[in-house]
């Protein structure tokens, strides 16, 4: 079907551009001039057309922010969305999971896409997340946004952090990212200056550090020093799974099977990990069905954790 230009086409082009990213008026005007020329339309008054179109879109319920020397920002779309029953259930599921995980603001934004009712709820489904933080709290949102801006610069920055003992420390961070782990959001960062008695070579996995978002007191301005690393240091770990885990299939990109011995009922896995704390948490959940093969010091670490748990139980 041949495309025929009309005033609605121009408005749609504006919406499409702003939906991709914020856009300065000059850049948006240039994009629209090209659009008009491609469809053999006069482009001499494109600036006035843009002004009128933005006003009409706002009248129709589209929230578009603008200010002098600032880009147009589409904050909320009022475009009607028609979803199938399966799509409505999928959207309901996503909203429910976000709410349970503490992301109520993001859940509300999804809810605005299409009004949903209990009739859209998938049958026989329930979620049981209990995150330690409300990620829609204004202070938490401000912290997350500040971290995102620092990470985008790819430069070192510092944070003031209060640990679980109430002690405050200024941390100098290199490569960083936000990670959602087991339903909680963390800042995961490489700390260049941290002491690592277990390793003499740097960088190493012990320099990778996790910070709970709600314990970050301040996010300071980025420096002019670019990140030292292009990726986080990792450690290769091999372990054996048996019993109910003997048929384990790697589902993480950094895992692979070393040996699958069906006769003796075990499978050996090699994994390249960047966080020992999270790895040990996962391994300890498997109990006696998993044994660390290498490195031997990590095998001893996990064994010591079991001993501590038993000793703690005996004290009660």
mmCIF file of C-alpha atoms in Angstrom:
data_model
loop_
_atom_site.group_PDB
_atom_site.id
_atom_site.type_symbol
_atom_site.label_atom_id
_atom_site.label_comp_id
_atom_site.label_asym_id
_atom_site.label_seq_id
_atom_site.Cartn_x
_atom_site.Cartn_y
_atom_site.Cartn_z
ATOM 1 C CA UNK A 1 0.000 0.000 0.000
ATOM 2 C CA UNK A 2 1.415 3.386 -1.001
ATOM 3 C CA UNK A 3 2.060 5.888 1.771
ATOM 4 C CA UNK A 4 0.038 9.078 1.493
ATOM 5 C CA UNK A 5 1.133 12.115 3.492
ATOM 6 C CA UNK A 6 -1.383 13.919 5.739
ATOM 7 C CA UNK A 7 -1.192 16.123 8.863
ATOM 8 C CA UNK A 8 -1.531 13.026 11.060
ATOM 9 C CA UNK A 9 1.604 11.581 9.444
ATOM 10 C CA UNK A 10 3.588 14.603 10.605
ATOM 11 C CA UNK A 11 2.309 14.230 14.178
ATOM 12 C CA UNK A 12 3.140 10.513 14.152
ATOM 13 C CA UNK A 13 6.681 11.298 13.019
ATOM 14 C CA UNK A 14 7.075 13.702 15.966
ATOM 15 C CA UNK A 15 5.801 11.071 18.419
ATOM 16 C CA UNK A 16 8.096 8.398 16.962
ATOM 17 C CA UNK A 17 11.143 10.655 17.302
ATOM 18 C CA UNK A 18 10.377 11.641 20.913
ATOM 19 C CA UNK A 19 9.534 8.050 21.867
ATOM 20 C CA UNK A 20 13.088 7.012 20.927
ATOM 21 C CA UNK A 21 14.864 9.656 23.018
ATOM 22 C CA UNK A 22 14.682 13.330 24.119
ATOM 23 C CA UNK A 23 15.318 15.604 21.159
ATOM 24 C CA UNK A 24 16.409 19.215 20.865
ATOM 25 C CA UNK A 25 14.202 21.429 18.725
ATOM 26 C CA UNK A 26 16.950 22.063 16.147
ATOM 27 C CA UNK A 27 17.640 18.340 15.684
ATOM 28 C CA UNK A 28 13.951 17.472 15.575
ATOM 29 C CA UNK A 29 13.322 20.188 13.000
ATOM 30 C CA UNK A 30 16.088 18.799 10.786
ATOM 31 C CA UNK A 31 14.630 15.275 11.031
ATOM 32 C CA UNK A 32 11.189 16.556 10.092
ATOM 33 C CA UNK A 33 12.555 18.538 7.124
ATOM 34 C CA UNK A 34 14.040 15.308 5.738
ATOM 35 C CA UNK A 35 10.735 13.522 6.379
ATOM 36 C CA UNK A 36 8.768 16.195 4.479
ATOM 37 C CA UNK A 37 11.223 16.241 1.566
ATOM 38 C CA UNK A 38 11.030 12.447 1.274
ATOM 39 C CA UNK A 39 7.261 12.777 0.840
ATOM 40 C CA UNK A 40 7.493 15.753 -1.506
ATOM 41 C CA UNK A 41 6.030 18.227 0.970
ATOM 42 C CA UNK A 42 7.139 21.849 1.498
ATOM 43 C CA UNK A 43 9.560 22.163 4.408
ATOM 44 C CA UNK A 44 9.914 25.932 4.616
ATOM 45 C CA UNK A 45 7.563 26.301 7.639
ATOM 46 C CA UNK A 46 8.538 23.105 9.480
ATOM 47 C CA UNK A 47 9.407 25.009 12.670
ATOM 48 C CA UNK A 48 5.898 26.482 12.891
ATOM 49 C CA UNK A 49 4.365 23.101 12.083
ATOM 50 C CA UNK A 50 6.337 21.559 14.926
ATOM 51 C CA UNK A 51 5.154 24.202 17.391
ATOM 52 C CA UNK A 52 1.506 23.655 16.408
ATOM 53 C CA UNK A 53 1.863 19.864 16.479
ATOM 54 C CA UNK A 54 3.436 19.830 19.961
ATOM 55 C CA UNK A 55 0.552 22.000 21.211
ATOM 56 C CA UNK A 56 -2.060 19.684 19.662
ATOM 57 C CA UNK A 57 -0.364 16.574 21.072
ATOM 58 C CA UNK A 58 -0.422 18.114 24.547
ATOM 59 C CA UNK A 59 -4.135 18.889 24.091
ATOM 60 C CA UNK A 60 -4.632 15.181 23.279
ATOM 61 C CA UNK A 61 -3.030 14.115 26.570
ATOM 62 C CA UNK A 62 0.612 13.572 25.591
ATOM 63 C CA UNK A 63 2.888 14.913 28.326
ATOM 64 C CA UNK A 64 5.784 16.623 26.513
ATOM 65 C CA UNK A 65 8.256 18.657 28.531
ATOM 66 C CA UNK A 66 10.250 21.522 27.025
ATOM 67 C CA UNK A 67 12.266 24.496 28.232
ATOM 68 C CA UNK A 68 14.739 26.983 26.751
ATOM 69 C CA UNK A 69 18.003 25.253 25.784
ATOM 70 C CA UNK A 70 16.525 21.892 26.800
ATOM 71 C CA UNK A 71 15.265 19.029 24.597
ATOM 72 C CA UNK A 72 11.674 17.955 24.131
ATOM 73 C CA UNK A 73 10.999 15.016 26.469
ATOM 74 C CA UNK A 74 8.028 12.684 26.082
ATOM 75 C CA UNK A 75 7.116 11.954 29.718
ATOM 76 C CA UNK A 76 3.881 10.111 29.083
ATOM 77 C CA UNK A 77 2.182 8.786 25.976
ATOM 78 C CA UNK A 78 -1.592 8.766 25.613
ATOM 79 C CA UNK A 79 -1.547 6.663 22.469
ATOM 80 C CA UNK A 80 -4.263 3.971 22.540
ATOM 81 C CA UNK A 81 -2.928 0.408 22.773
ATOM 82 C CA UNK A 82 -5.056 -2.613 21.839
ATOM 83 C CA UNK A 83 -3.820 -5.892 23.345
ATOM 84 C CA UNK A 84 -4.939 -9.494 22.968
ATOM 85 C CA UNK A 85 -6.012 -11.509 26.024
ATOM 86 C CA UNK A 86 -2.593 -13.193 26.199
ATOM 87 C CA UNK A 87 -0.806 -9.853 25.928
ATOM 88 C CA UNK A 88 -2.975 -8.377 28.697
ATOM 89 C CA UNK A 89 -2.125 -11.317 30.972
ATOM 90 C CA UNK A 90 1.583 -10.904 30.192
ATOM 91 C CA UNK A 91 1.382 -7.181 31.021
ATOM 92 C CA UNK A 92 -0.524 -7.926 34.245
ATOM 93 C CA UNK A 93 2.191 -10.411 35.218
ATOM 94 C CA UNK A 94 4.965 -7.862 34.583
ATOM 95 C CA UNK A 95 3.158 -5.191 36.637
ATOM 96 C CA UNK A 96 2.518 -7.614 39.502
ATOM 97 C CA UNK A 97 6.157 -8.733 39.624
ATOM 98 C CA UNK A 98 7.447 -5.158 39.606
ATOM 99 C CA UNK A 99 5.092 -4.214 42.448
ATOM 100 C CA UNK A 100 6.189 -7.231 44.490
ATOM 101 C CA UNK A 101 9.854 -6.345 43.929
ATOM 102 C CA UNK A 102 9.379 -2.773 45.161
ATOM 103 C CA UNK A 103 9.280 -1.001 41.787
ATOM 104 C CA UNK A 104 5.808 0.478 42.211
ATOM 105 C CA UNK A 105 6.549 3.582 40.128
ATOM 106 C CA UNK A 106 7.629 1.491 37.134
ATOM 107 C CA UNK A 107 4.598 -0.760 37.643
ATOM 108 C CA UNK A 108 2.343 2.296 37.539
ATOM 109 C CA UNK A 109 3.933 3.413 34.259
ATOM 110 C CA UNK A 110 3.167 0.021 32.716
ATOM 111 C CA UNK A 111 -0.391 0.208 34.067
ATOM 112 C CA UNK A 112 -0.862 3.447 32.110
ATOM 113 C CA UNK A 113 -0.207 1.580 28.850
ATOM 114 C CA UNK A 114 -3.488 -0.281 29.115
ATOM 115 C CA UNK A 115 -6.006 -0.337 31.999
ATOM 116 C CA UNK A 116 -6.161 -3.852 33.465
ATOM 117 C CA UNK A 117 -8.568 -5.636 35.790
ATOM 118 C CA UNK A 118 -8.453 -8.756 37.981
ATOM 119 C CA UNK A 119 -9.958 -10.569 35.003
ATOM 120 C CA UNK A 120 -6.591 -10.170 33.244
ATOM 121 C CA UNK A 121 -4.717 -11.914 36.066
ATOM 122 C CA UNK A 122 -3.133 -15.227 34.973
ATOM 123 C CA UNK A 123 -4.819 -18.148 36.713
ATOM 124 C CA UNK A 124 -3.012 -19.983 39.528
ATOM 125 C CA UNK A 125 -0.255 -17.389 39.807
ATOM 126 C CA UNK A 126 1.209 -15.667 42.848
ATOM 127 C CA UNK A 127 4.534 -13.990 43.620
ATOM 128 C CA UNK A 128 6.275 -13.772 46.968
ATOM 129 C CA UNK A 129 9.028 -11.167 46.821
ATOM 130 C CA UNK A 130 10.035 -9.282 49.945
ATOM 131 C CA UNK A 131 12.684 -6.742 48.909
ATOM 132 C CA UNK A 132 14.422 -4.783 51.690
ATOM 133 C CA UNK A 133 13.884 -1.493 49.846
ATOM 134 C CA UNK A 134 11.036 0.441 48.284
ATOM 135 C CA UNK A 135 12.669 1.384 44.999
ATOM 136 C CA UNK A 136 9.939 3.935 44.272
ATOM 137 C CA UNK A 137 10.818 6.023 47.338
ATOM 138 C CA UNK A 138 11.829 9.530 46.105
ATOM 139 C CA UNK A 139 15.192 9.392 47.885
ATOM 140 C CA UNK A 140 15.967 5.949 46.450
ATOM 141 C CA UNK A 141 14.934 7.070 42.954
ATOM 142 C CA UNK A 142 17.270 10.073 43.246
ATOM 143 C CA UNK A 143 20.140 7.774 44.291
ATOM 144 C CA UNK A 144 19.505 5.399 41.374
ATOM 145 C CA UNK A 145 19.306 8.264 38.868
ATOM 146 C CA UNK A 146 22.562 9.738 40.195
ATOM 147 C CA UNK A 147 24.275 6.366 39.866
ATOM 148 C CA UNK A 148 22.996 5.946 36.302
ATOM 149 C CA UNK A 149 24.423 9.349 35.338
ATOM 150 C CA UNK A 150 27.825 8.514 36.874
ATOM 151 C CA UNK A 151 27.918 5.116 35.156
ATOM 152 C CA UNK A 152 27.135 6.713 31.783
ATOM 153 C CA UNK A 153 30.289 8.835 32.043
ATOM 154 C CA UNK A 154 32.502 5.698 32.387
ATOM 155 C CA UNK A 155 34.659 7.700 34.811
ATOM 156 C CA UNK A 156 35.635 7.007 38.395
ATOM 157 C CA UNK A 157 33.460 8.456 41.150
ATOM 158 C CA UNK A 158 33.028 8.154 44.909
ATOM 159 C CA UNK A 159 30.118 7.235 47.146
ATOM 160 C CA UNK A 160 29.572 7.531 50.886
ATOM 161 C CA UNK A 161 28.258 4.230 52.189
ATOM 162 C CA UNK A 162 26.976 2.981 55.557
ATOM 163 C CA UNK A 163 27.516 -0.747 56.124
ATOM 164 C CA UNK A 164 25.384 -3.124 58.213
ATOM 165 C CA UNK A 165 27.358 -2.157 61.342
ATOM 166 C CA UNK A 166 26.521 1.519 60.888
ATOM 167 C CA UNK A 167 30.058 2.447 59.817
ATOM 168 C CA UNK A 168 30.373 5.130 57.120
ATOM 169 C CA UNK A 169 33.108 4.945 54.471
ATOM 170 C CA UNK A 170 34.035 6.899 51.343
ATOM 171 C CA UNK A 171 34.518 4.446 48.458
ATOM 172 C CA UNK A 172 36.432 5.279 45.278
ATOM 173 C CA UNK A 173 34.835 3.267 42.452
ATOM 174 C CA UNK A 174 35.975 2.299 38.989
ATOM 175 C CA UNK A 175 33.863 0.227 36.593
ATOM 176 C CA UNK A 176 30.290 0.063 37.961
ATOM 177 C CA UNK A 177 26.812 -1.110 37.078
ATOM 178 C CA UNK A 178 23.396 -1.574 38.664
ATOM 179 C CA UNK A 179 22.457 -5.235 39.153
ATOM 180 C CA UNK A 180 19.161 -6.834 40.093
ATOM 181 C CA UNK A 181 20.003 -9.952 42.110
ATOM 182 C CA UNK A 182 17.444 -12.221 43.791
ATOM 183 C CA UNK A 183 14.836 -9.468 43.679
ATOM 184 C CA UNK A 184 17.081 -6.725 45.135
ATOM 185 C CA UNK A 185 18.937 -3.924 43.356
ATOM 186 C CA UNK A 186 22.641 -3.384 44.052
ATOM 187 C CA UNK A 187 25.492 -1.211 42.855
ATOM 188 C CA UNK A 188 28.186 -3.619 41.656
ATOM 189 C CA UNK A 189 31.589 -1.967 41.349
ATOM 190 C CA UNK A 190 35.308 -2.605 40.928
ATOM 191 C CA UNK A 191 37.283 -0.948 43.750
ATOM 192 C CA UNK A 192 40.904 -0.339 42.610
ATOM 193 C CA UNK A 193 42.346 0.475 46.045
ATOM 194 C CA UNK A 194 40.806 -2.291 48.136
ATOM 195 C CA UNK A 195 43.181 -4.627 50.016
ATOM 196 C CA UNK A 196 43.007 -8.237 48.768
ATOM 197 C CA UNK A 197 45.309 -10.487 50.882
ATOM 198 C CA UNK A 198 44.052 -13.597 49.080
ATOM 199 C CA UNK A 199 45.400 -12.399 45.711
ATOM 200 C CA UNK A 200 48.664 -10.681 44.810
ATOM 201 C CA UNK A 201 47.725 -10.103 41.183
ATOM 202 C CA UNK A 202 45.451 -7.197 40.262
ATOM 203 C CA UNK A 203 42.758 -6.805 39.113
ATOM 204 C CA UNK A 204 41.075 -9.725 40.890
ATOM 205 C CA UNK A 205 37.609 -10.875 41.884
ATOM 206 C CA UNK A 206 37.967 -9.724 45.505
ATOM 207 C CA UNK A 207 38.061 -6.138 44.258
ATOM 208 C CA UNK A 208 34.506 -6.514 42.930
ATOM 209 C CA UNK A 209 32.208 -5.128 45.627
ATOM 210 C CA UNK A 210 28.433 -4.973 46.113
ATOM 211 C CA UNK A 211 26.611 -2.047 47.713
ATOM 212 C CA UNK A 212 22.973 -2.012 48.777
ATOM 213 C CA UNK A 213 21.195 0.943 47.201
ATOM 214 C CA UNK A 214 19.426 2.003 50.420
ATOM 215 C CA UNK A 215 22.748 2.260 52.298
ATOM 216 C CA UNK A 216 24.329 4.696 49.839
ATOM 217 C CA UNK A 217 24.311 8.068 51.608
ATOM 218 C CA UNK A 218 25.800 10.199 48.821
ATOM 219 C CA UNK A 219 26.820 9.851 45.166
ATOM 220 C CA UNK A 220 29.583 12.332 44.349
ATOM 221 C CA UNK A 221 30.512 13.945 41.047
ATOM 222 C CA UNK A 222 32.387 11.929 38.449
ATOM 223 C CA UNK A 223 36.101 12.611 38.075
ATOM 224 C CA UNK A 224 38.053 13.065 34.823
ATOM 225 C CA UNK A 225 39.712 9.670 35.313
ATOM 226 C CA UNK A 226 38.331 7.062 32.916
ATOM 227 C CA UNK A 227 37.604 3.527 34.109
ATOM 228 C CA UNK A 228 40.627 1.269 34.192
ATOM 229 C CA UNK A 229 38.692 -1.843 33.182
ATOM 230 C CA UNK A 230 36.478 -2.724 30.243
ATOM 231 C CA UNK A 231 35.017 -5.704 32.157
ATOM 232 C CA UNK A 232 34.943 -7.030 35.709
ATOM 233 C CA UNK A 233 37.692 -9.455 36.817
ATOM 234 C CA UNK A 234 36.476 -13.045 37.016
ATOM 235 C CA UNK A 235 37.497 -16.324 38.632
ATOM 236 C CA UNK A 236 37.106 -19.790 37.116
ATOM 237 C CA UNK A 237 35.437 -22.198 39.536
ATOM 238 C CA UNK A 238 34.682 -25.890 38.991
ATOM 239 C CA UNK A 239 32.178 -27.860 41.038
ATOM 240 C CA UNK A 240 30.415 -31.217 41.018
ATOM 241 C CA UNK A 241 26.637 -31.647 41.227
ATOM 242 C CA UNK A 242 24.980 -34.930 42.178
ATOM 243 C CA UNK A 243 21.736 -36.389 43.500
ATOM 244 C CA UNK A 244 18.739 -34.351 42.304
ATOM 245 C CA UNK A 245 21.163 -31.987 40.549
ATOM 246 C CA UNK A 246 22.968 -34.657 38.505
ATOM 247 C CA UNK A 247 21.125 -33.615 35.325
ATOM 248 C CA UNK A 248 21.868 -29.912 35.781
ATOM 249 C CA UNK A 249 22.045 -28.017 32.485
ATOM 250 C CA UNK A 250 23.999 -24.723 32.386
ATOM 251 C CA UNK A 251 21.591 -21.818 31.992
ATOM 252 C CA UNK A 252 24.033 -18.981 32.588
ATOM 253 C CA UNK A 253 26.275 -17.726 29.784
ATOM 254 C CA UNK A 254 29.427 -18.165 31.888
ATOM 255 C CA UNK A 255 28.785 -21.858 32.746
ATOM 256 C CA UNK A 256 29.786 -24.977 30.824
ATOM 257 C CA UNK A 257 29.841 -28.752 31.410
ATOM 258 C CA UNK A 258 33.294 -30.286 31.996
ATOM 259 C CA UNK A 259 32.218 -33.872 32.593
ATOM 260 C CA UNK A 260 28.828 -35.559 32.555
ATOM 261 C CA UNK A 261 29.142 -38.993 34.208
ATOM 262 C CA UNK A 262 25.712 -40.596 33.954
ATOM 263 C CA UNK A 263 27.005 -43.948 35.244
ATOM 264 C CA UNK A 264 28.207 -42.486 38.554
ATOM 265 C CA UNK A 265 25.442 -39.911 38.680
ATOM 266 C CA UNK A 266 27.212 -36.541 38.671
ATOM 267 C CA UNK A 267 28.013 -33.611 36.412
ATOM 268 C CA UNK A 268 31.061 -31.320 36.669
ATOM 269 C CA UNK A 269 30.525 -27.638 35.853
ATOM 270 C CA UNK A 270 33.008 -24.852 35.208
ATOM 271 C CA UNK A 271 31.809 -21.319 35.850
ATOM 272 C CA UNK A 272 33.466 -17.937 35.371
ATOM 273 C CA UNK A 273 32.209 -15.813 38.286
ATOM 274 C CA UNK A 274 32.660 -12.144 39.140
ATOM 275 C CA UNK A 275 31.102 -12.144 42.637
ATOM 276 C CA UNK A 276 32.194 -14.721 45.217
ATOM 277 C CA UNK A 277 29.576 -13.681 47.772
ATOM 278 C CA UNK A 278 26.660 -14.352 45.428
ATOM 279 C CA UNK A 279 28.267 -17.538 44.135
ATOM 280 C CA UNK A 280 28.706 -18.942 47.644
ATOM 281 C CA UNK A 281 25.105 -18.003 48.487
ATOM 282 C CA UNK A 282 23.894 -20.061 45.539
ATOM 283 C CA UNK A 283 26.160 -23.043 46.258
ATOM 284 C CA UNK A 284 25.198 -23.164 49.943
ATOM 285 C CA UNK A 285 21.532 -23.485 48.936
ATOM 286 C CA UNK A 286 22.325 -26.795 47.239
ATOM 287 C CA UNK A 287 23.670 -28.342 50.457
ATOM 288 C CA UNK A 288 25.344 -31.758 50.139
ATOM 289 C CA UNK A 289 24.397 -32.031 46.454
ATOM 290 C CA UNK A 290 27.317 -29.793 45.414
ATOM 291 C CA UNK A 291 31.082 -30.011 45.999
ATOM 292 C CA UNK A 292 33.632 -27.356 45.008
ATOM 293 C CA UNK A 293 36.484 -28.928 43.020
ATOM 294 C CA UNK A 294 38.695 -25.892 42.408
ATOM 295 C CA UNK A 295 40.120 -23.639 43.636
ATOM 296 C CA UNK A 296 40.806 -25.528 46.875
ATOM 297 C CA UNK A 297 40.745 -22.387 49.042
ATOM 298 C CA UNK A 298 37.156 -21.738 47.923
ATOM 299 C CA UNK A 299 36.299 -25.345 48.765
ATOM 300 C CA UNK A 300 37.586 -24.649 52.293
ATOM 301 C CA UNK A 301 35.635 -21.363 52.470
ATOM 302 C CA UNK A 302 32.346 -23.109 51.695
ATOM 303 C CA UNK A 303 33.179 -25.902 54.167
ATOM 304 C CA UNK A 304 33.834 -23.289 56.876
ATOM 305 C CA UNK A 305 30.430 -21.704 56.195
ATOM 306 C CA UNK A 306 28.740 -25.055 56.843
ATOM 307 C CA UNK A 307 30.711 -25.479 60.091
ATOM 308 C CA UNK A 308 29.706 -21.988 61.258
ATOM 309 C CA UNK A 309 26.041 -22.738 60.522
ATOM 310 C CA UNK A 310 26.196 -25.979 62.521
ATOM 311 C CA UNK A 311 28.013 -24.288 65.443
ATOM 312 C CA UNK A 312 25.442 -21.475 65.463
ATOM 313 C CA UNK A 313 22.607 -24.041 65.585
ATOM 314 C CA UNK A 314 24.283 -25.883 68.488
ATOM 315 C CA UNK A 315 24.533 -22.643 70.477
ATOM 316 C CA UNK A 316 20.755 -22.311 70.406
#
